[in-house]
Each structure stands twice: as C-alpha cells, then as structure tokens.
XYZ file of C-alpha atoms in Angstrom:
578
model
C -8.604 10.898 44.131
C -7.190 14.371 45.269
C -5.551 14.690 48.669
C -5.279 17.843 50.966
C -2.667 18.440 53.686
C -3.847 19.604 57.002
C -0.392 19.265 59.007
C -0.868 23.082 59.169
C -4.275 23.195 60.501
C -4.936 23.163 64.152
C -7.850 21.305 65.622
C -8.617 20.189 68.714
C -12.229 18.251 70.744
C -13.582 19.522 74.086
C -13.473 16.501 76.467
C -17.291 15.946 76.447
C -16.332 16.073 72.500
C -19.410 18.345 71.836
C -17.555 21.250 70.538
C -14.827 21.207 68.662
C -12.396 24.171 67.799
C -10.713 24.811 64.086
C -8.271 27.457 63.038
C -7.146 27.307 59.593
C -3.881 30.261 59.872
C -5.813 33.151 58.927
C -6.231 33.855 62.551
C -9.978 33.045 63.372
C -10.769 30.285 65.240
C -14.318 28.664 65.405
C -16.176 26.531 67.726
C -18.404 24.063 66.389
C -21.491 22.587 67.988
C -20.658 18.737 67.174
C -24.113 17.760 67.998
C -26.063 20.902 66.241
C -23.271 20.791 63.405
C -23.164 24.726 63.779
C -21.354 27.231 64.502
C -21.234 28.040 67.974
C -19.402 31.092 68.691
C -15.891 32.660 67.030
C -12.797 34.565 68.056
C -11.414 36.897 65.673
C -11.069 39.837 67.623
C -7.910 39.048 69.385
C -4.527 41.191 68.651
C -1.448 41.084 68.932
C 0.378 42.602 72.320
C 3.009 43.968 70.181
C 3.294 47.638 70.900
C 4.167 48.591 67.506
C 1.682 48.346 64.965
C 1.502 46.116 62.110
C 0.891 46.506 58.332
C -0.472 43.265 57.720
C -2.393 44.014 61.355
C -5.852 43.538 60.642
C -8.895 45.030 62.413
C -11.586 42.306 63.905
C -8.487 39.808 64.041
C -7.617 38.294 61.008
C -4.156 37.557 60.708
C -3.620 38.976 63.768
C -2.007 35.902 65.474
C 0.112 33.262 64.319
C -1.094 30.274 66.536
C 0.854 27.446 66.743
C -0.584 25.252 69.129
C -4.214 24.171 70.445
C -5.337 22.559 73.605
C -9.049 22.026 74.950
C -8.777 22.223 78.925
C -11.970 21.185 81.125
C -11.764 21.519 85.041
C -14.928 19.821 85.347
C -15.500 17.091 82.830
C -18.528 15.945 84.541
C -20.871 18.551 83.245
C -21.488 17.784 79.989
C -22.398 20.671 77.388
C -21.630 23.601 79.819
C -18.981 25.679 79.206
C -18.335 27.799 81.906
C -15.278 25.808 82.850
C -13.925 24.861 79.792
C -10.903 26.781 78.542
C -9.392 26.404 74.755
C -5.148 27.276 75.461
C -3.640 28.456 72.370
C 0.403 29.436 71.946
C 1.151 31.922 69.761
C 4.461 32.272 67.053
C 4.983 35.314 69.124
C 5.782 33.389 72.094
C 2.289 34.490 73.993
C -0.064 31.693 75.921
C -3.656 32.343 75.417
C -6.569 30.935 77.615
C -10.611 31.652 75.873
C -13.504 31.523 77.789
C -15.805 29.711 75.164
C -18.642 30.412 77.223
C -18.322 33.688 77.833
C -16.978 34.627 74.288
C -13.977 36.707 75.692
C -10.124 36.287 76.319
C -9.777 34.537 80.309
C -5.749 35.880 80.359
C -3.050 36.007 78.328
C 0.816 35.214 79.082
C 2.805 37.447 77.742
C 6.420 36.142 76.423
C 6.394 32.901 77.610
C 8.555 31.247 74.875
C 10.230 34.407 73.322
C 10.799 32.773 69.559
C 7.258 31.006 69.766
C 5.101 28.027 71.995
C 5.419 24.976 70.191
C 3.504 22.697 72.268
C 0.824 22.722 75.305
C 0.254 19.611 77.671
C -2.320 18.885 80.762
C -2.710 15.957 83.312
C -6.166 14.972 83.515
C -7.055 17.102 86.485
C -6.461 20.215 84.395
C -5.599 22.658 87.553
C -2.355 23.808 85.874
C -1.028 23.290 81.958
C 2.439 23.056 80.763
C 3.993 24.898 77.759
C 7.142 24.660 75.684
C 8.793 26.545 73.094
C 11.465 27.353 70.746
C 13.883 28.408 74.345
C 13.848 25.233 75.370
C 12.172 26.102 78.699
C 9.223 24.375 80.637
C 6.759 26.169 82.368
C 4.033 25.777 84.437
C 0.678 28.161 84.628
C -1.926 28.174 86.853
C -4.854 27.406 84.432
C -7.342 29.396 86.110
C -5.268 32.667 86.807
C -2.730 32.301 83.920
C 0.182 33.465 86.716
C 3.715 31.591 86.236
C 3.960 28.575 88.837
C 7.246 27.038 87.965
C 9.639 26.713 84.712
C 13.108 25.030 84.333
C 15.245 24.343 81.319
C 14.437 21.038 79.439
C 16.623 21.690 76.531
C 19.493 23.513 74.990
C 17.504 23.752 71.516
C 13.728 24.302 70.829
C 11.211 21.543 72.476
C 9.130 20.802 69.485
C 6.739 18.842 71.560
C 5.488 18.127 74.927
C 2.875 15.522 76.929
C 2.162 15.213 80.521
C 0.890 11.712 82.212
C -2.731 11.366 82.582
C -1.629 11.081 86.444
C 0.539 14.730 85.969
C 3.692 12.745 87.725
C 5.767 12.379 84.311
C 6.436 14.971 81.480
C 7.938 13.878 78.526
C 9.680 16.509 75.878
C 10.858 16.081 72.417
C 13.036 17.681 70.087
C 14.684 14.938 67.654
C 15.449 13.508 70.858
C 12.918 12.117 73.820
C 13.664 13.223 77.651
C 10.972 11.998 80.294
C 11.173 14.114 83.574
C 9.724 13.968 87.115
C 7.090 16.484 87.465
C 8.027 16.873 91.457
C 11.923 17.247 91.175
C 12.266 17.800 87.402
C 14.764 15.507 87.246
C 14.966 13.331 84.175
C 14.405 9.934 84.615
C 14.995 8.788 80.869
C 16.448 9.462 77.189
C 15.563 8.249 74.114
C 16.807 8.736 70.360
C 16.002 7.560 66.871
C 13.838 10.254 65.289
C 15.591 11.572 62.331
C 14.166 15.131 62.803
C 11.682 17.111 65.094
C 8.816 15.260 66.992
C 5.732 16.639 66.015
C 3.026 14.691 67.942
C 3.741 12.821 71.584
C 1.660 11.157 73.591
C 1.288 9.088 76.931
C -0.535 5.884 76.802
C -2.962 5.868 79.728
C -1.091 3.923 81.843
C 1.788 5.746 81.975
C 4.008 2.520 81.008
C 4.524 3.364 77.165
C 4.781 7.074 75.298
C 3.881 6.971 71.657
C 5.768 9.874 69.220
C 5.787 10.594 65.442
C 8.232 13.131 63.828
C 8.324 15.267 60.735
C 8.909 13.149 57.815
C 8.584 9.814 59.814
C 6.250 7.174 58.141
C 5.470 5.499 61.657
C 4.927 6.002 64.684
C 7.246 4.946 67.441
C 6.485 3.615 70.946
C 9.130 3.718 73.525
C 8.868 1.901 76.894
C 9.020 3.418 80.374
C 10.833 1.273 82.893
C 13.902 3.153 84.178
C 16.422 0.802 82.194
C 19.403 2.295 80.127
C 17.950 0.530 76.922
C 16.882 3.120 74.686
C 15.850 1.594 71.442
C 12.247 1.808 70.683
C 9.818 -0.996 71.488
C 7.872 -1.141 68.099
C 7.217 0.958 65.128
C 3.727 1.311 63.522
C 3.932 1.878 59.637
C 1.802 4.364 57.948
C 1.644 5.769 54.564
C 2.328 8.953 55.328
C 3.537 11.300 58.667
C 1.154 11.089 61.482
C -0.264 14.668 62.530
C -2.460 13.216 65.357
C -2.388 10.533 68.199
C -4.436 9.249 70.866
C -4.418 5.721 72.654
C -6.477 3.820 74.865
C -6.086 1.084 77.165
C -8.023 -1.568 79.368
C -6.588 -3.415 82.095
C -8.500 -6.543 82.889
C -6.501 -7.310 86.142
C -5.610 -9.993 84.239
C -1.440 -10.392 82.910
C -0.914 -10.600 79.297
C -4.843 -9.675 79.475
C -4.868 -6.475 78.723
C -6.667 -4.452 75.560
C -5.114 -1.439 74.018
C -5.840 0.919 71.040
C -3.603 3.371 68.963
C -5.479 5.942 67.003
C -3.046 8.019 64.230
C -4.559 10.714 61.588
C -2.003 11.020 58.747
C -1.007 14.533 57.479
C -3.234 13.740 54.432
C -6.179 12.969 56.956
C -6.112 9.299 56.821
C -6.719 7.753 60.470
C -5.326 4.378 61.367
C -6.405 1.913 63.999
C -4.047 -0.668 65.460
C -5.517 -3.386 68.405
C -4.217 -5.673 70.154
C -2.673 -6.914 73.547
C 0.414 -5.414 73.984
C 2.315 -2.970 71.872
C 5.094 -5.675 70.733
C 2.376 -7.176 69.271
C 0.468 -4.090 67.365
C 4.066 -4.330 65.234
C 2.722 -7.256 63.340
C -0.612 -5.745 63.023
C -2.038 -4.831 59.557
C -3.847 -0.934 60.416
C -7.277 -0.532 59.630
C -7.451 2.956 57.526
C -10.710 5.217 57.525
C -10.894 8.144 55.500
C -13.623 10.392 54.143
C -14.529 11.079 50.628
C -16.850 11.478 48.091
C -18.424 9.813 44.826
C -16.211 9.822 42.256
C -18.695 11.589 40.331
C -18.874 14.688 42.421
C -14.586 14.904 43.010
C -14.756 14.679 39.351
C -16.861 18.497 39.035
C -15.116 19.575 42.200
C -11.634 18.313 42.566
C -11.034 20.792 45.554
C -13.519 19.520 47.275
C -11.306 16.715 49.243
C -12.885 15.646 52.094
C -10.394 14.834 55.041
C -10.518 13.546 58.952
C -9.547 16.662 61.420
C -9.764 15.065 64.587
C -11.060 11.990 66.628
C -11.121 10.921 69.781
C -10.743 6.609 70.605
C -13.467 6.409 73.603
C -13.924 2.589 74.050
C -12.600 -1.462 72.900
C -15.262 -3.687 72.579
C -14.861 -6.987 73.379
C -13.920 -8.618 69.854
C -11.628 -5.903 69.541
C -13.504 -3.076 67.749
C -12.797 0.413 68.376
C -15.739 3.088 69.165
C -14.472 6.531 68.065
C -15.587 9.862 67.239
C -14.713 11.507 64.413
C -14.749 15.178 62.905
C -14.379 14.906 59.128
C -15.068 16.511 55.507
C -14.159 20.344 54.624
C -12.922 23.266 56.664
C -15.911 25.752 56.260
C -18.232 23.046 57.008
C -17.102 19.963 58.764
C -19.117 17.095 59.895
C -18.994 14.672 63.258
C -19.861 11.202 63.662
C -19.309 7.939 66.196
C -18.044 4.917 64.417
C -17.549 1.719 64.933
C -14.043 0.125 63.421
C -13.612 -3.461 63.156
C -10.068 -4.195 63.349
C -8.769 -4.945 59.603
C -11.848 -3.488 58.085
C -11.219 -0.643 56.217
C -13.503 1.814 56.772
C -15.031 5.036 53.948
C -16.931 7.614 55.856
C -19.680 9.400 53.452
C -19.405 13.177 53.668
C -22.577 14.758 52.741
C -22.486 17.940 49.953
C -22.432 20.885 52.728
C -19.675 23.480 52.009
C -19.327 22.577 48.508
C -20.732 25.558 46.106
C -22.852 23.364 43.707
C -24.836 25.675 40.727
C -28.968 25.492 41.067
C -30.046 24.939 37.631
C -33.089 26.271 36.058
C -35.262 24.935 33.614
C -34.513 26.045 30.078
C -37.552 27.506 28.377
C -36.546 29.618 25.434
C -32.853 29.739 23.793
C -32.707 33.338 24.308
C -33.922 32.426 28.669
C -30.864 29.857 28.303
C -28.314 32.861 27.145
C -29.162 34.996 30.500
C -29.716 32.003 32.735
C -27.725 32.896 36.191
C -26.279 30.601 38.762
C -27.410 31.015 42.183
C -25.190 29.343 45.284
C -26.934 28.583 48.196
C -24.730 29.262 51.830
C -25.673 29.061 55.436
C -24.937 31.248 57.871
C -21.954 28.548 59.409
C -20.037 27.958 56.089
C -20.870 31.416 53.870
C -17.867 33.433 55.391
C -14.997 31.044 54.578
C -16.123 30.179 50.802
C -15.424 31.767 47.621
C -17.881 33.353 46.099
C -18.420 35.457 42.488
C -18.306 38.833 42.434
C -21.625 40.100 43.604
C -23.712 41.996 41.374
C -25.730 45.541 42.853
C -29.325 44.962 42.314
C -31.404 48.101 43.134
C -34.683 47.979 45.574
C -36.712 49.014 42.553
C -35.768 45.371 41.370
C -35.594 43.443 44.170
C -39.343 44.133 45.094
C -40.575 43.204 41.600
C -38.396 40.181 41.331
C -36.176 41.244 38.268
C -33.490 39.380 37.999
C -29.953 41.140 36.836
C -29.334 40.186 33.092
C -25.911 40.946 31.164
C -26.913 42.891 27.752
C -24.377 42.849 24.840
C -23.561 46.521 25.709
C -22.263 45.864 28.614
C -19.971 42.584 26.929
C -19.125 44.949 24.888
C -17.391 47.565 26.882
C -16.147 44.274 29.688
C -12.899 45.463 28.546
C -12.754 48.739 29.305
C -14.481 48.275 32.677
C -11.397 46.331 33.264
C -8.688 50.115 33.868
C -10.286 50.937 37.438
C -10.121 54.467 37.913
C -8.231 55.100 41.657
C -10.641 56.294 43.743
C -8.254 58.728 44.960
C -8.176 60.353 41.631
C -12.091 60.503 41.522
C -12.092 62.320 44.368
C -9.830 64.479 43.197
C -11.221 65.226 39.658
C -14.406 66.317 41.280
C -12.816 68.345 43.746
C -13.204 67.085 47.067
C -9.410 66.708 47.056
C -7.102 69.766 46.954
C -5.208 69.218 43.727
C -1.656 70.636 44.926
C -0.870 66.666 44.938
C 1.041 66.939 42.025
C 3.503 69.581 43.902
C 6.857 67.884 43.542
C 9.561 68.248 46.913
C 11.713 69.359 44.902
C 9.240 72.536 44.437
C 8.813 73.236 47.621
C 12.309 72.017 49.271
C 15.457 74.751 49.514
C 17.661 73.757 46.755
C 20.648 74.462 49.089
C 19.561 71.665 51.015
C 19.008 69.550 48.290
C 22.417 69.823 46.959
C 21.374 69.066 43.503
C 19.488 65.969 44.242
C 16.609 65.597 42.641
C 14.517 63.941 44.944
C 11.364 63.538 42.254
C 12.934 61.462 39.751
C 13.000 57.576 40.052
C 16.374 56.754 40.779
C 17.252 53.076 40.958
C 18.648 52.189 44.804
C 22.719 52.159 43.846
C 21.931 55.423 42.232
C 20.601 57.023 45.127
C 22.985 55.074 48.011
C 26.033 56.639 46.178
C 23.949 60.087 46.042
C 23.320 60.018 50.066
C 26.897 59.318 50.857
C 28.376 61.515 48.910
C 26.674 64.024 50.884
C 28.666 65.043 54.348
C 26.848 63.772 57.707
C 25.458 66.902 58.514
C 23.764 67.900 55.000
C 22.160 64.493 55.186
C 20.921 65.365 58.372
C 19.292 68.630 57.201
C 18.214 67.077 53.719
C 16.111 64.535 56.430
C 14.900 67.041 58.620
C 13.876 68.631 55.294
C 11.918 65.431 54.182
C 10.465 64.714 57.485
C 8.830 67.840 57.179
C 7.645 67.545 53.407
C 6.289 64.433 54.305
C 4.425 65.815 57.577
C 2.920 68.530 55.588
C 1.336 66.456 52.629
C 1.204 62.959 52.995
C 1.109 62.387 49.031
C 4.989 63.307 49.113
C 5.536 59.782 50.776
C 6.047 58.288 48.000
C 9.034 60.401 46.975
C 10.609 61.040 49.904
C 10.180 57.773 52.190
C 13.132 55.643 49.676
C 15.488 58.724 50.350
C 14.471 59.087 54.114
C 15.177 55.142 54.552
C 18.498 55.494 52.356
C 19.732 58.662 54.781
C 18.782 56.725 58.247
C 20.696 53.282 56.738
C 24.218 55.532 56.000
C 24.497 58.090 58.057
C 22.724 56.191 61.677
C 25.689 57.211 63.203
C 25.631 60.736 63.362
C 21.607 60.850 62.750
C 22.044 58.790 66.221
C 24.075 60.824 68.342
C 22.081 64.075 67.371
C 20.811 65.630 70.856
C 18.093 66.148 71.354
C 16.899 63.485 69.630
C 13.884 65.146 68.257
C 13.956 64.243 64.783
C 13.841 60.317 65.032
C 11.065 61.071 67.826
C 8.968 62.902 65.249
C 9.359 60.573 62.935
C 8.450 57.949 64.645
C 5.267 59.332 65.775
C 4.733 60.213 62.096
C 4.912 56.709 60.956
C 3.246 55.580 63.693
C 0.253 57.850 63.225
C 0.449 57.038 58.867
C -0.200 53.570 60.283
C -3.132 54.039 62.248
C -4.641 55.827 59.803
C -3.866 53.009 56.938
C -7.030 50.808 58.144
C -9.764 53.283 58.718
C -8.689 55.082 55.147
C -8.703 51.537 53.390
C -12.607 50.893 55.021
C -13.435 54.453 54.063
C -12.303 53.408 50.264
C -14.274 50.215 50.431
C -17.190 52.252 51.163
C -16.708 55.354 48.560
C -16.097 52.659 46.561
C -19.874 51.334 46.823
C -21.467 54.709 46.882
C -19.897 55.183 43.802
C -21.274 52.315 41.892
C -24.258 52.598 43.562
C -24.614 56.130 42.013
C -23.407 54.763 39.017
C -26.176 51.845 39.214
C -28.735 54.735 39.406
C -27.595 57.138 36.539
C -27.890 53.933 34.279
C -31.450 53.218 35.197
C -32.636 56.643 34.869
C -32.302 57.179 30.817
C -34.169 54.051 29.752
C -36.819 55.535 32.840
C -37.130 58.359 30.810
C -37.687 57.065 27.330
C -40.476 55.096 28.694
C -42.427 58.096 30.067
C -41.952 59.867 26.560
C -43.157 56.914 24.786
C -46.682 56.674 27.333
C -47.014 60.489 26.726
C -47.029 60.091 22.737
C-alpha cells in the first residue's frame, strides 16, 4: 500500500471540533464543516505586507503566504457551533502573526514582524485571553488575542525555538529547540532543562496536569516524555516507539483522587498519518505498552486503479477513557480536497482500519457500449462537488457551443482533427496574433541598437545574445561614467517600448552589479529612482496582462470554435436547397 507524507501540511480542530481548518502550502486555507462534511468558508485573499511586490505574488491569494504554523483559539468554548469568538492564529515564514475571524470571513489583525526570519510555533492556555508565539529569533512573545497589540516578549533562546506549549493552567511555558527549557509564565524565569533530542523538536505538548510534557523531534521514531518536578535529573522518563516521526500529539488524563489510580491517554499521528494510542496508569508504565495503530485506507482493489489516492489521518482530538481503558476520539481522515470526520472508539491493542468512502477520488462514469463505432467516441465524464472540484486535476476542458449544449450533442473527436493533433501542438503566442492582425504596432522588431546613439554604445552591440562572461568583461571595460550614460540610455529604451526588455534588462543588471559604486554616488539620484518606479510599475502590470491573455486566449478559440461550425452549416443548406 502507498503512503503520503503530510509533515508539511498544517491542520488544526476548533475546540467544539466542528470545523476544522486545512492548508496544504499553496496558500489557501479552508474551513470544513465536520458535521455537514462541507466546505464552510475559505481564505485566499490574504497578501503579503511586503511593500515590494512579488513575481510569484498572486492575485486572490495563492501563494501569497508561506504559513508555518496553525492554532484554533476559542474565548468561549461553551457555545458550541458559533463562531463569532473563535479565532484561527496562523504564523507566517515572513515572520507575521495572523488572527481570522471565521465567522465573519475577514482578517481580525495582523502582527507585523513578530519573528523577523519566520513564527515557528503558536501556544494558548485554556482561557485563550492572550497566545504566545516563537520563532526563528529565539524570542517569546505575548499578544493580546483579541486586539493583536504586543503584551510582553523576552529572549528564550540564543538559536531559533522550533516549538512552543503553554500549560492548560497558562502558569508554565515550555520551549524547544534540540533542547527543552520550561519557564515561569509570571517571572520568566526558567525553572528546568532538558536534553536528548538529536535535532529540532517539532511537536510539544503539556499533559493536562501539568506534571509531565510530551515532545517528538525531526527524525525521532518516539516520542519522549519528560517529568516536571524541579529536580536536576534531566533524563527522560519514558520513550514511546513508533514507526515513523510523530507530526501530532495530544494527551489526556483522569485523576480518580485515588494514588497510583489515575487513567491517562497519549494520542501521536505519524508523519505518514498513522495515529497511535498508548493507555495506561502512569507514563513509566505506557513504556511497556504495545500502541494500538489506526489508519485509513482503501480496498486494495481501488489503490490498485488509483495509487495516489492514499488515504491518511490529518488530525484528532482524544476526548474521553472509558473505564476498561478504551479511548473515544475524533478523527479527520482520507484526502486533502475532500476529507472525512468520524468519532471512534479504540480498544487498547486493537488495531484499528478506518473505511474512507470514494469522495475526492476522480473515478470515470462508464457508458453502455452499443455499437463499435459508439465505443470509439465514448467520453469520460468526472463528477465534482462544489467542496472538492477546485483542488483536483482535471482534463483539459473541451468548448462546447450553446447550439450544442441545448440539443444535447455531445463533443466527438473526428480523424481530422487526430490527424492534425500534432500540429495543434506549436501554439501560436498570442502576442504575435495580435500583432499579425494589427492591433499591435509592429515597430517591435526595432532593435536598441537602432534607435540608441552609437557613441554611447561604444561598439556594444546590445541586440546580440552574448553569453554573461562575454558581456561582464564588455561593461567593465567601459569607464564609470560611459556605463552610466549607456544605463541612462537603456532605462530610457526600455521606458519607451517595453518589448526592448528583453535586450536591455541582462545589460542594465550587468552595469548596476559593476559599476554600483559610482551609479550610487550619482546626485541626484534620479536614475535608480526612475528605475525603480519602472520596474515597479512592469510588475503591476504583469498580473492584469497575464488575465487579459487568459481571456484573448478564449475569445480566440471561441471564434475559432465558430468558423469551424459554419462550413459544414453551409453545405447542409445547399444540399436542402437541391
């Protein structure tokens, strides 16, 4: 059976665990109904604060922001299925601490540069009146959760806090980087150390009474529980084995009032989304244990047609121990565009296969086969809802006209069209359509060099495609101030007609990387401040020009669609008139 890795995939429950939120790195994140199993709302209109604008900046959010971290806050966990004060706090790779309104559908604040170098991790007590936040600085801070304003921060580390966890109570705070440091939330003074991960912790986590905090790092096949009892010992208690690193944790404990009486739970999803269960007493004796492993998968059958189509456990929250030691969970499992939630039941050393149903996997509707020649233009048809359509891959779509659509013809492939398949594979640049029928001016092909001062030039020919040694050692032959006027030159080519770009950017990046010095100390500085608006302006105008090809793009096979279905038209009218 195939496995998938979700150790980069960010998930998180809301405390009444009826929504849960998924981002996948493509920088949408969406909110799922777990009782509807539907959609409920989705952010991917949030942007970067970055003044300067991006390349790979993508309007309605897409790749917009690198988030790195994901926690669901709720003020008020008493009012089930109401959102207005629920809060999902994302950190950013930019070093930015986001708070959504899922209610509302709209960005609550936003804290600008908390972590400069990126928030790695985001912790809350259970009152949820203020978060904490740590990041590749090694600093600690404090934000109101309601406001998003800067309480309190001190330095935790000299190197980058990989992880972070607050008590349930809010009076401990425990950070990680290979090495664990617990610290009074009043003081911030730290009240213990421990070591023994090999590399950075990924996942930390207090048990809920405060006594025991449970960690897992990159690479580690286990997860480690460390004590909390003030003494210099700082080995760990117990390990708990696991086939592979441990992306998720959770614990749960009851306290009969009773010594030695106690229950506890340990809930672990594995990077390959594998949970484990360990029960018992204490957590010395959860060492000895034998987990009990639930994962989610299909019939062999299907993974044999779809071998992408590996079903894994995202998230899952341990909400009770029975009596005879059996754990009551809930559990969001099977694929990313279209996941699925259930409560289970886990008997302790039962192994457990949750059955993930067929939604999200793209499975071809067959027809009946009446004729051979029906068979030869049979289509496939995929059937998507609205909640899983956007993230799957899909075929090409085909442009039916209306003509057809209202008399139910279906789109057939005749051997003409085989035939010329591979010349329909040269696309013709839109750019150059445009310009053949003359919508574009065709002084494009005017060369720099034709409309540059060759005494400026100095015999460089700025046209010809010179490798990048070629032109460095051009450039610096060149004294500081004839590079200087050769860029002013090509700053102004460039402004004039934008199709020069491609000839004169390489030489305007070569000139600005050899001669800085002098282009530098030039006063006024009104070249570089032209030329920075320039580029900033070609920028803007990137996006709207690639949406305005998209759409050309369509007219133009729409028109295409209609010159083709016009001739046959024809010939049947001079047929009915003989």
């Amino acid at each position: 059976m195939g496995t998938t890795n979700i150790r980069d995939i960010l998930t998180c429950l809301s405390p009444s665990l009826d929504f849960f939120a998924i981002s996948s790195g493509d920088g949408r994140i969406k909110i799922w109904d777990t009782v509807k199993g539907q959609v409920q709302t989705e952010f991917a209109d949030i942007v970067s604060t970055e003044t300067t604008a991006s390349l790979f900046t993508k309007p309605g959010g897409h790749l917009s922001m690198d988030y790195t971290c994901m926690k669901w806050l709720s003020c008020d966990r008493k009012k089930k299925r109401k959102l207005g004060t629920s809060l999902l706090v994302l950190g950013t790779g930019s070093g930015d601490v986001l708070a959504l309104d899922v209610s509302a559908g709209h960005l609550k604040w936003r804290f600008t540069d908390c972590h400069p170098g990126g928030v790695n991790a985001i912790s809350f007590p259970s009152h949820g009146s203020f978060i904490y936040t740590a990041g590749a600085d090694g600093l600690v801070c404090k934000i109101d959760s309601m406001s998003g304003n800067l309480l309190h921060k001190f330095k935790a580390s000299t190197k980058a806090i990989s992880s972070l966890s607050v008590s349930s109570d809010g009076k401990m705070l425990a950070t990680a980087t290979s090495q664990l440091k617990i610290f009074n939330c009043l003081d911030d003074k730290k009240l213990q150390k421990f070591s023994g991960h090999p590399g950075a912790v990924r996942r930390m986590v207090f048990s809920e009474d405060g006594r025991h905090v449970l960690s897992s790092a990159v690479g580690d096949r286990h997860v480690a529980v460390w004590k909390l009892d003030g003494s210099k010992k700082k080995s760990v208690c117990c390990l708990l084995p696991m086939d592979h690193p441990a992306v998720f944790l959770d614990s749960y404990c009851i306290k009969s009032g009773v010594e030695n009486d106690a229950s506890l739970g340990v809930l672990a999803i594995s990077e390959i989304g594998v949970c484990y269960f360990w029960h018992g007493k204490s957590f010395e004796e959860l060492h000895n244990l034998k987990p009990t492993k639930i994962c989610a998968s299909l019939d062999e059958e299907i993974l044999k047609k779809h071998k992408e189509a590996v079903h894994s456990i995202f998230s899952a929250k341990l909400q009770s121990i029975g009596t005879s030691g059996s754990g009551h969970m809930f559990v969001a499992y099977g694929l990313l565009i279209k996941p699925s939630f259930e409560k289970v039941m886990v008997q302790p050393g039962a192994d457990m296969r949750l059955k993930s149903s067929l939604d999200g996997i793209l499975l071809p509707f067959s027809q009946s086969r009446k004729s051979k020649q029906a068979s030869n233009t049979q289509s496939q048809v995929t059937a998507l809802d609205c909640a899983n359509a956007e993230g799957a891959l899909l075929p090409l779509p085909k442009i039916l006209d209306q003509v057809g659509v209202e008399h139910g013809i279906k789109p057939t492939v005749s051997k003409d069209v085989i035939g010329k398949q591979g010349e329909d594979e040269v696309t013709i640049c839109m750019e150059d359509q445009l310009r053949s029928i003359g919508i574009i001016s065709s002084d494009y092909d005017l060369s720099p060099s034709s409309i540059l001062d060759p005494k400026i030039l100095k015999g460089i020919s700025v046209d010809a495609s010179m490798p990048p040694k070629k032109m460095k050692s051009a450039v610096l032959s060149l004294e500081s101030p004839d590079a200087y006027n050769l860029l002013n030159a090509l700053v102004a080519a460039w402004q004039s007609r934008s199709s020069m770009g491609r000839h004169v950017l390489p030489w305007i990046y070569c000139i600005l990387v050899n001669h800085n010095e002098f282009v530098t100390s030039q006063e006024p500085p009104t070249l570089l401040d032209s030329l920075n608006k320039l580029t900033r302006s070609k920028v803007a105008a990137l996006s709207c020009l690639l949406q305005l090809s998209g759409r050309l793009q369509l007219v133009m096979a729409q028109i295409e669609k209609a010159d083709n279905r016009k001739s046959p038209a024809l010939t049947l009218e001079g047929r009915m008139d003989e």
